[in-house]
Short mmCIF file of N, CA and C and ligand atoms in Angstrom, two decimals:
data_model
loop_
_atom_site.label_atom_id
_atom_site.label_comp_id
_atom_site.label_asym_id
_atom_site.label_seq_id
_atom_site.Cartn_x
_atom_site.Cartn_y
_atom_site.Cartn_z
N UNK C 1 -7.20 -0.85 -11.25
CA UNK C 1 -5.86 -1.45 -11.33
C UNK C 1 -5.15 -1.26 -9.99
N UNK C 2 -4.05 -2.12 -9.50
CA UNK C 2 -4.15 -2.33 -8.24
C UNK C 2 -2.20 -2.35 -8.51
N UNK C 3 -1.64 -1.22 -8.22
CA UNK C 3 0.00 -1.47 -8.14
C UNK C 3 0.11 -2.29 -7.26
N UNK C 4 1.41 -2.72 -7.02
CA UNK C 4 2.25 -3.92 -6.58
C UNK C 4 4.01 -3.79 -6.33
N UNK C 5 4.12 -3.49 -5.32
CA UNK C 5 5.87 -3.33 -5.48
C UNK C 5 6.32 -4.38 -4.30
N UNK C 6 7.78 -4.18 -4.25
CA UNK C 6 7.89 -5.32 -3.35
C UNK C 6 9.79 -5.01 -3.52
N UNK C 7 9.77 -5.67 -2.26
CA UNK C 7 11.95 -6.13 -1.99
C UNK C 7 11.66 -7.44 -1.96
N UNK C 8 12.91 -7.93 -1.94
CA UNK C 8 13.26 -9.59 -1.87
C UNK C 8 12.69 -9.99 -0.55
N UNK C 9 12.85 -9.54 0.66
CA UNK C 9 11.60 -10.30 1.62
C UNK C 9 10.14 -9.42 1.34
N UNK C 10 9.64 -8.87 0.63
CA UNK C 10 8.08 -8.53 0.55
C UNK C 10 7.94 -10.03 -0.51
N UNK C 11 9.19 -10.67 -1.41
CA UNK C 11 8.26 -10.57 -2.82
C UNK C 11 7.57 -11.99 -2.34
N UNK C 12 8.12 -13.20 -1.44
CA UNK C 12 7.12 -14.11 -1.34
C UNK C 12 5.63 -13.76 -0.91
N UNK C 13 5.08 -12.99 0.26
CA UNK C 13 4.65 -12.79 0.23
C UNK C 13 3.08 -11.87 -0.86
N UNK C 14 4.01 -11.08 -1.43
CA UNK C 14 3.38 -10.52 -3.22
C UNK C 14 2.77 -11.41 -3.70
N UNK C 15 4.02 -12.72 -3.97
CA UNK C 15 3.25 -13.54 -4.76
C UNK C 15 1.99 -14.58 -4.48
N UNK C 16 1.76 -14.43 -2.94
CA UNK C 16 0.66 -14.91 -2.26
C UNK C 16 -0.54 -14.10 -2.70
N UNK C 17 -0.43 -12.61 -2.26
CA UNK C 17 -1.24 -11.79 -2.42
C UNK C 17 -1.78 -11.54 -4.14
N UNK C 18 -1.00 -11.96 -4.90
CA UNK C 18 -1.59 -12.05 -6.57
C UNK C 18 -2.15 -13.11 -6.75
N UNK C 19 -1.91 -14.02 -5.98
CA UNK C 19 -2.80 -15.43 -6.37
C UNK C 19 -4.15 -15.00 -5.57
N UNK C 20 -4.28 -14.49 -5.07
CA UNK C 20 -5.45 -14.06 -3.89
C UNK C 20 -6.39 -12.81 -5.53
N UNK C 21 -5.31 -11.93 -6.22
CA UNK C 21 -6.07 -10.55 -6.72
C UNK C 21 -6.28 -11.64 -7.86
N UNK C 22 -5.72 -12.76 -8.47
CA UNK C 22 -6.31 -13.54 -9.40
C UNK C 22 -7.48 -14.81 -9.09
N UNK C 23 -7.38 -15.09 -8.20
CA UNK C 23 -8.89 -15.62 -7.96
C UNK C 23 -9.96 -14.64 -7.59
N UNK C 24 -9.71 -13.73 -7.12
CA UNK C 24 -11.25 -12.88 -7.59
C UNK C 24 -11.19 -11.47 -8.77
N UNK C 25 -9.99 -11.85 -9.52
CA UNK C 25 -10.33 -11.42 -11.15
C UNK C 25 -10.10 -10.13 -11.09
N UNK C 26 -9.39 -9.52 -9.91
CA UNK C 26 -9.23 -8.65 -9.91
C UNK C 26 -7.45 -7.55 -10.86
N UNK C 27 -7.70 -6.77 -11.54
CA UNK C 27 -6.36 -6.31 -11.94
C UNK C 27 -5.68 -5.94 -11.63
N UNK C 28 -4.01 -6.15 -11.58
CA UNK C 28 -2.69 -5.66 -10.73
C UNK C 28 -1.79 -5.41 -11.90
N UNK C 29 -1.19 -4.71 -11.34
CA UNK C 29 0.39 -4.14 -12.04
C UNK C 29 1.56 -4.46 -11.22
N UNK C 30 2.52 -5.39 -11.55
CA UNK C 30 3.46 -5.49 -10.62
C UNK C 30 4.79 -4.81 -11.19
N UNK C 31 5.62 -4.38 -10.10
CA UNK C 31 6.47 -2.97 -10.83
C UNK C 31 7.91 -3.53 -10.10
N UNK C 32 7.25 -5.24 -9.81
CA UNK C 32 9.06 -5.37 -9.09
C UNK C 32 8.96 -5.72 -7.89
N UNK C 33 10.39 -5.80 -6.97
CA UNK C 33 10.95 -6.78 -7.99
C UNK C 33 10.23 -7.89 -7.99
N UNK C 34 11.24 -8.55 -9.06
CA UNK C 34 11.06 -9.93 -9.79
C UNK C 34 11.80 -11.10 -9.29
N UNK C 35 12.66 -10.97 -8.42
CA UNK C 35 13.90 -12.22 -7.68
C UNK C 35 14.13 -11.83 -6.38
N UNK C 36 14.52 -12.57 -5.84
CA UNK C 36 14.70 -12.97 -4.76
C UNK C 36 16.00 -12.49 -4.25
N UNK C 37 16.95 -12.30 -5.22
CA UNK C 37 18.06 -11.12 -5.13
C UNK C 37 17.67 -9.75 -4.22
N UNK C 38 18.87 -9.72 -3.27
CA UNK C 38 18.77 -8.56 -2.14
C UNK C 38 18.72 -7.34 -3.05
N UNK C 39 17.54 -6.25 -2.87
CA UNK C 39 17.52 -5.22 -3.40
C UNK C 39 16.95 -4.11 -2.55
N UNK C 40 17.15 -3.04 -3.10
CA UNK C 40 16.66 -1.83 -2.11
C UNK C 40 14.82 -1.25 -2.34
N UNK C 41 14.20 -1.71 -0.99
CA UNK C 41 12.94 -1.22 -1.11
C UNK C 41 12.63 -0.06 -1.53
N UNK C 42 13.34 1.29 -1.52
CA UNK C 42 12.83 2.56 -2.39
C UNK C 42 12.66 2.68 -3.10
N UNK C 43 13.20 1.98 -4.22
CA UNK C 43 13.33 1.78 -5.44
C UNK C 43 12.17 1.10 -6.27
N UNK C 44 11.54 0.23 -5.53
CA UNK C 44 9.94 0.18 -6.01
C UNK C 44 9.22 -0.11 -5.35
N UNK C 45 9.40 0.82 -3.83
CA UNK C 45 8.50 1.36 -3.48
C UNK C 45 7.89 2.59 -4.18
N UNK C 46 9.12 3.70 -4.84
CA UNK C 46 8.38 4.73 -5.51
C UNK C 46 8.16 4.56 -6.96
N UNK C 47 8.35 3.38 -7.56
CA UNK C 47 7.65 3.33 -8.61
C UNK C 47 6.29 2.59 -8.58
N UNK C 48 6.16 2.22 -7.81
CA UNK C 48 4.41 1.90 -7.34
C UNK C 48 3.96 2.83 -6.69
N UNK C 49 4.20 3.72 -6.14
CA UNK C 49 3.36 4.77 -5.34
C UNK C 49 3.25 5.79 -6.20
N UNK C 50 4.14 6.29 -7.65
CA UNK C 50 3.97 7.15 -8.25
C UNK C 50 2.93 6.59 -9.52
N UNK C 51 2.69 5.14 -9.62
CA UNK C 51 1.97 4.89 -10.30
C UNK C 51 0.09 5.25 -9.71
N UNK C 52 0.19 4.87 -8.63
CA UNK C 52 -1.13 5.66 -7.34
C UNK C 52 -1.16 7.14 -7.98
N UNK C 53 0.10 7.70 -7.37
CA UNK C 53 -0.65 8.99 -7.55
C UNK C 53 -0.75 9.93 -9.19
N UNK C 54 -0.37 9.12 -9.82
CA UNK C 54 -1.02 9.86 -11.36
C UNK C 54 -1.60 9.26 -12.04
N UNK C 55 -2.61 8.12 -11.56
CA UNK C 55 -3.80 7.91 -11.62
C UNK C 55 -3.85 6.64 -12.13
N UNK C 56 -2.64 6.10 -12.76
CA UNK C 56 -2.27 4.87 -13.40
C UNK C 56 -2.91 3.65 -12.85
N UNK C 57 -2.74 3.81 -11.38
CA UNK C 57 -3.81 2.95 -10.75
C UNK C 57 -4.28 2.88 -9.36
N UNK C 58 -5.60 2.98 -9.21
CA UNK C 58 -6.07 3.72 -8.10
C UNK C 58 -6.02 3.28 -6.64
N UNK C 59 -5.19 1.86 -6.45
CA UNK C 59 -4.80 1.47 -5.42
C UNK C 59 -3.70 1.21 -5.30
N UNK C 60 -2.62 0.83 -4.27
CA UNK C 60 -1.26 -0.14 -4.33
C UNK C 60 -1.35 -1.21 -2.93
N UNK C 61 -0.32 -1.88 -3.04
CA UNK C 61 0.10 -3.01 -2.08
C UNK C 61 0.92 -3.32 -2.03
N UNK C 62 2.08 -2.49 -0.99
CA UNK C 62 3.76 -2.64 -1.12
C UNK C 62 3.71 -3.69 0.22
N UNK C 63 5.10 -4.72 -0.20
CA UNK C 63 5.53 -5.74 0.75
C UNK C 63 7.16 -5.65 0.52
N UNK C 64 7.49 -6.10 2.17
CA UNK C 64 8.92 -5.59 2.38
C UNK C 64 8.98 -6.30 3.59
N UNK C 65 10.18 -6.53 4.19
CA UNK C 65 10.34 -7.34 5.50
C UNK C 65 8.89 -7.14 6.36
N UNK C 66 9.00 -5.86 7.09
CA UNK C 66 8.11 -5.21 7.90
C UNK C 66 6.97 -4.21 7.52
N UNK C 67 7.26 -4.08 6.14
CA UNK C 67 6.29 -2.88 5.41
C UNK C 67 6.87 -1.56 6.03
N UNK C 68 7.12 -1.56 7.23
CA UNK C 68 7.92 -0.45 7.67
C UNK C 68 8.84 0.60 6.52
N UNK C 69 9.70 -0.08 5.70
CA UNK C 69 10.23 0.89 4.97
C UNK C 69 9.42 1.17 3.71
N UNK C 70 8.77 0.52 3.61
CA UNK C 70 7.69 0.67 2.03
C UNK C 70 7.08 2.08 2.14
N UNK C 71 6.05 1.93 3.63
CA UNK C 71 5.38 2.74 3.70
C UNK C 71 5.96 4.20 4.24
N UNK C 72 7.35 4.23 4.49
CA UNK C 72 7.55 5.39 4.58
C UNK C 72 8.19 6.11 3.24
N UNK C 73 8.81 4.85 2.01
CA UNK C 73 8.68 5.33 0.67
C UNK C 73 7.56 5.76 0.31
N UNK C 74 6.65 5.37 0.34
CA UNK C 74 5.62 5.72 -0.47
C UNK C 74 4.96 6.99 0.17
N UNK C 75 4.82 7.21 1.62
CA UNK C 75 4.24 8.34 1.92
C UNK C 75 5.31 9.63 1.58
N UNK C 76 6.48 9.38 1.01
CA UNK C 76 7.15 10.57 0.57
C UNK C 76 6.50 11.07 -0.46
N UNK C 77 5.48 10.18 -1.79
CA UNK C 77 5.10 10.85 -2.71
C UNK C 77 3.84 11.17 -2.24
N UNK C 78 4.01 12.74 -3.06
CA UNK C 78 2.80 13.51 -2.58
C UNK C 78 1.26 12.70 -3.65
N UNK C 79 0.46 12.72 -2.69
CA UNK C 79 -0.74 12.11 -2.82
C UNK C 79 -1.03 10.55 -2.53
N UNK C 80 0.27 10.41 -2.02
CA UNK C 80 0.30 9.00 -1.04
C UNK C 80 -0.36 8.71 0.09
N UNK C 81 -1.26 8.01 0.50
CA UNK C 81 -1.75 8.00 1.82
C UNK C 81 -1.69 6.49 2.46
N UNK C 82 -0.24 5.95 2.30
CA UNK C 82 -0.19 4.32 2.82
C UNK C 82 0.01 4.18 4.57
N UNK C 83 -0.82 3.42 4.42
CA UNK C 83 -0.80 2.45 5.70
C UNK C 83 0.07 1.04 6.04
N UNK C 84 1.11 1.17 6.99
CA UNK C 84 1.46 -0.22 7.08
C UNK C 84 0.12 -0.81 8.59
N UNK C 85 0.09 -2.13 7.95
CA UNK C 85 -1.17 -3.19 8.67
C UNK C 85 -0.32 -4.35 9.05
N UNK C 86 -0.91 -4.77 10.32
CA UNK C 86 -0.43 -6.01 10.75
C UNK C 86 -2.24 -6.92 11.46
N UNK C 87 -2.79 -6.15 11.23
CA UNK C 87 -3.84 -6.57 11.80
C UNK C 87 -5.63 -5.62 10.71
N UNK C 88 -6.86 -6.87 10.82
CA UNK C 88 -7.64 -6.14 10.21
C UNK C 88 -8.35 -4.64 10.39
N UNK C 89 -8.52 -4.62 11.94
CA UNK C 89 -9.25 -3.49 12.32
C UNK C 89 -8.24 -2.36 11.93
N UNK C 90 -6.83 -2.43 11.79
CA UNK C 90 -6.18 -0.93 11.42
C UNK C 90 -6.48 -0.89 9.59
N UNK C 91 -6.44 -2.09 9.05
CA UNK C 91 -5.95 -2.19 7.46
C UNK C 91 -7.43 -1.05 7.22
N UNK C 92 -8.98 -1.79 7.98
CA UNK C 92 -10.27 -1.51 7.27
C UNK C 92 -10.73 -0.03 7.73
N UNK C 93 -9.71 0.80 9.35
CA UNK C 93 -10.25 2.10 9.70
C UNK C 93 -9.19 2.45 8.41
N UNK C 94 -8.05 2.11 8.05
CA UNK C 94 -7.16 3.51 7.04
C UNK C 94 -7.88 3.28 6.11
N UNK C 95 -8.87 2.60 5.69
CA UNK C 95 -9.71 3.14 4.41
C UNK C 95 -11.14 4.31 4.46
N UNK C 96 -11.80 3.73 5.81
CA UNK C 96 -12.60 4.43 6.18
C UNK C 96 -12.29 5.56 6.88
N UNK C 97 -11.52 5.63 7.63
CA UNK C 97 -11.27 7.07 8.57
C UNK C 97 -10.23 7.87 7.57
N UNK C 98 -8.77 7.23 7.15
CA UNK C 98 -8.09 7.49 6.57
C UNK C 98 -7.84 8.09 4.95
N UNK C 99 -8.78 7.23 4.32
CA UNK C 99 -8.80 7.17 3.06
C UNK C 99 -7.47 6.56 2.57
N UNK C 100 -7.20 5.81 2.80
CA UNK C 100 -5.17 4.92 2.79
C UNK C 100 -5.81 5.04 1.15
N UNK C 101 -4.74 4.88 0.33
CA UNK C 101 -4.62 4.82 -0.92
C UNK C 101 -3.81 3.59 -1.39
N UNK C 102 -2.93 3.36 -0.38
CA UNK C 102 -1.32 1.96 -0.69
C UNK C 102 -1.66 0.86 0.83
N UNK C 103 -1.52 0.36 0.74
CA UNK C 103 -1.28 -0.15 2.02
C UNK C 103 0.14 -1.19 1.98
N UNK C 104 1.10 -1.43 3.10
CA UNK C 104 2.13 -1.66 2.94
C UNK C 104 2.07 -3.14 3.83
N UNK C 105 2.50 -4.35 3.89
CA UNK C 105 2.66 -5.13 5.06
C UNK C 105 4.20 -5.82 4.57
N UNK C 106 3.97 -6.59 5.97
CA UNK C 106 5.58 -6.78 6.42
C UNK C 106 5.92 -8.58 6.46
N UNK C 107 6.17 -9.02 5.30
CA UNK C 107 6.34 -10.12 4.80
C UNK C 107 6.92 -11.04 6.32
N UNK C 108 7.83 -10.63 7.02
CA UNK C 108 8.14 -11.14 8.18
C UNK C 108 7.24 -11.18 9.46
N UNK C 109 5.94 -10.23 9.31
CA UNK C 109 5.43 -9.93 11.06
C UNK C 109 3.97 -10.42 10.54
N UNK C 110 3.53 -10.91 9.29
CA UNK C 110 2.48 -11.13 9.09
C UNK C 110 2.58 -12.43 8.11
N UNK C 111 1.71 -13.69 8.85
CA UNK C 111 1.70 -14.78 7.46
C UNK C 111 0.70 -14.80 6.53
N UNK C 112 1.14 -15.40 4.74
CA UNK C 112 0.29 -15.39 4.28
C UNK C 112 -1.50 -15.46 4.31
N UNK C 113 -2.37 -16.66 5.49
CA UNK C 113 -3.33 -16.48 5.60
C UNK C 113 -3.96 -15.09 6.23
N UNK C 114 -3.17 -14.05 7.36
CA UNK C 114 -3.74 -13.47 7.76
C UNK C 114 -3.60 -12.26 6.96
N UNK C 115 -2.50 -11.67 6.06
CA UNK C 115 -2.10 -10.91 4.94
C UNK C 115 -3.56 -10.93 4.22
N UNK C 116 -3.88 -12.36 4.05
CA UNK C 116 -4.93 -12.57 2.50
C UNK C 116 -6.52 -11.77 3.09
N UNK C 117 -6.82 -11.91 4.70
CA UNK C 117 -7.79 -11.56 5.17
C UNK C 117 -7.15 -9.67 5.07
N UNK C 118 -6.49 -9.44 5.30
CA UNK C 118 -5.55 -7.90 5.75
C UNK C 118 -6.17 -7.37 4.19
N UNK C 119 -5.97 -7.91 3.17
CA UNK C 119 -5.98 -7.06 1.88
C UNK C 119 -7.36 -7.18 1.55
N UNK C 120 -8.28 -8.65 1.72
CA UNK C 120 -9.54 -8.36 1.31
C UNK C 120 -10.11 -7.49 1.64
N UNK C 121 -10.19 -7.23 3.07
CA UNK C 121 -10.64 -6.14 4.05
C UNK C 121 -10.68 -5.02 3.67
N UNK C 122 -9.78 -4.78 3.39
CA UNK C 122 -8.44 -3.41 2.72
C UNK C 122 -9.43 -3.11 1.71
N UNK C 123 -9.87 -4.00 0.64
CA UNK C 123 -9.92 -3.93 -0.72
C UNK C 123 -11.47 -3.59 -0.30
N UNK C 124 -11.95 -4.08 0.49
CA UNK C 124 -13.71 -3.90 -0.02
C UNK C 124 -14.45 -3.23 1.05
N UNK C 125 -12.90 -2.05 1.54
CA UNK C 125 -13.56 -1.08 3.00
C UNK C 125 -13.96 0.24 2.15
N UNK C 126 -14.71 0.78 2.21
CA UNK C 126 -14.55 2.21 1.44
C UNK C 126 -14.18 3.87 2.61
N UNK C 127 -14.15 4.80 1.94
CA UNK C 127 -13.89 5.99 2.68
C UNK C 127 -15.53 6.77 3.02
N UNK C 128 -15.50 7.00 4.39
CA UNK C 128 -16.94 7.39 5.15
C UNK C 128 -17.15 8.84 4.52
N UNK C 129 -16.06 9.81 4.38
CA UNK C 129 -16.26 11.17 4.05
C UNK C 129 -16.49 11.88 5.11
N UNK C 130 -17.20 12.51 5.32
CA UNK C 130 -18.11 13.93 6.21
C UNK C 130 -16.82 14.44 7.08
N UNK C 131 -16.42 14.26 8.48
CA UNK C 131 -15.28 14.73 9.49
C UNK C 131 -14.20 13.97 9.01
N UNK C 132 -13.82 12.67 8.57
CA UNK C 132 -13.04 12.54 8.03
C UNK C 132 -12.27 12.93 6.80
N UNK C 133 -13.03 13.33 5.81
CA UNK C 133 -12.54 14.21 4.49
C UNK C 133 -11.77 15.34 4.57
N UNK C 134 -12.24 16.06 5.36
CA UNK C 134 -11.62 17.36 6.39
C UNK C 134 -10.46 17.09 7.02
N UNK C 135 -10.10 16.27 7.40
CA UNK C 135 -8.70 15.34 8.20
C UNK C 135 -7.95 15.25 7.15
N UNK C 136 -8.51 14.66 6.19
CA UNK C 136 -7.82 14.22 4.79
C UNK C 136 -7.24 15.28 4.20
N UNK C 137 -8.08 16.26 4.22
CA UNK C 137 -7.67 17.60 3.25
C UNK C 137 -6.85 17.84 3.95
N UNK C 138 -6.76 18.13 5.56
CA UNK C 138 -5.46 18.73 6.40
C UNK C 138 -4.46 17.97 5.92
N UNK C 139 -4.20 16.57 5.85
CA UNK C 139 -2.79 15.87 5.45
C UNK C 139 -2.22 16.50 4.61
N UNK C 140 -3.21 16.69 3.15
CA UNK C 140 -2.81 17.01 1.95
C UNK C 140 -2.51 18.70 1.81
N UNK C 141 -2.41 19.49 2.88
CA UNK C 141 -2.40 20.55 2.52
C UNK C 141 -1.15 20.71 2.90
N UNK C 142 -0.69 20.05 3.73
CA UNK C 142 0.57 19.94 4.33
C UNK C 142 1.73 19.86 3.40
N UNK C 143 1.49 18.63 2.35
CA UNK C 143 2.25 19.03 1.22
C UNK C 143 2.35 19.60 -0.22
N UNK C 144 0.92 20.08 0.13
CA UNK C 144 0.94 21.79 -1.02
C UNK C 144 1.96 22.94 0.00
N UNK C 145 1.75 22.69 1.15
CA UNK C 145 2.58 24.20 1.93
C UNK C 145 3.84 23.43 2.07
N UNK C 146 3.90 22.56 2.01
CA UNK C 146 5.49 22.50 1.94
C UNK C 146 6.45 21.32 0.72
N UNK C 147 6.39 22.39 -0.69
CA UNK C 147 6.22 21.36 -1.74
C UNK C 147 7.87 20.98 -1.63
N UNK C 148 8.67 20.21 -2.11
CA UNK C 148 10.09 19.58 -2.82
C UNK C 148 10.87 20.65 -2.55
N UNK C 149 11.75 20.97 -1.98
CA UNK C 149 12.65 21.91 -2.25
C UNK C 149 13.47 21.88 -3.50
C1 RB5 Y 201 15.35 -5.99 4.11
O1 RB5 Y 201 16.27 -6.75 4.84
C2 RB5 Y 201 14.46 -5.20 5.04
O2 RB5 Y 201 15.19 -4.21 5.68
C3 RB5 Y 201 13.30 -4.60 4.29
O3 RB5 Y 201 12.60 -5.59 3.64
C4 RB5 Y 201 12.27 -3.85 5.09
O4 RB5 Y 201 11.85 -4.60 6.19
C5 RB5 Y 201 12.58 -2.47 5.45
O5 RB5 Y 201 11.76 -1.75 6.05
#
């Protein structure tokens, strides 16, 4: 299952990217918004990223002007590991080097055709493991040692 969040400039874009996760049959959860009405990206940005990290569903794909603010919602929740992408070679290393979990893009700096190549990529890169896993664990330890005040 594949979350989905979005602001009023991510959501045209979204709705590109679901016509893309419904021709190859793939499943999404969309958590918002729904209009085109000015709204605040935190607001589901962290209800799609908290759906990632308690297991609800094992990927996301936040859109927002620039992805810029998505992805710094979402890397607030712990076990978040989003990437904002404007291009393929960064979208396909944050899966492999990174292990990205969300990936975020920016409805304004990226058009639909190159978005649709950005997420396939995204979608069918996997994580290498060995020196990278070790990288990974360092991120994540970071916010076991320094949990919520
Ligand atoms: C909304 O105008 C815009 O600020 C937002 O979509 C996003 O780009 C923020 O990072």
């Amino acid at each position: 299952m594949i979350a989905l969040g979005s602001d009023h400039a991510g959501r045209p874009l979204k709705l590109e990217i679901i016509r893309l996760l419904e021709e190859r049959g793939l499943a999404y959860t969309d958590f918002g918004t729904d209009s085109e009405k000015s709204c605040d990206y935190p607001v589901y940005g962290r209800i799609a990223a908290e759906a990632v990290a308690d297991g609800r569903c094992e990927r996301g794909i936040l859109f927002c002007g620039t992805g810029i603010g998505m992805s710094i919602t979402a890397n607030k929740v712990p076990g978040i590991r989003c990437a904002v992408c404007s291009e393929c070679f960064s979208a396909v290393l944050s899966r492999s080097h990174n292990d990205a979990n969300m990936l975020a893009l920016g409805a304004r700096v990226v058009g639909p055709g190159l978005a649709r190549m950005i997420v396939t990529q995204w979608l069918e890169a996997g994580f290498e493991g060995g020196r990278h896993q070790q990288r990974v664990d360092m991120m994540t330890a970071i916010e076991k040692e320094r949990p919520a005040l």
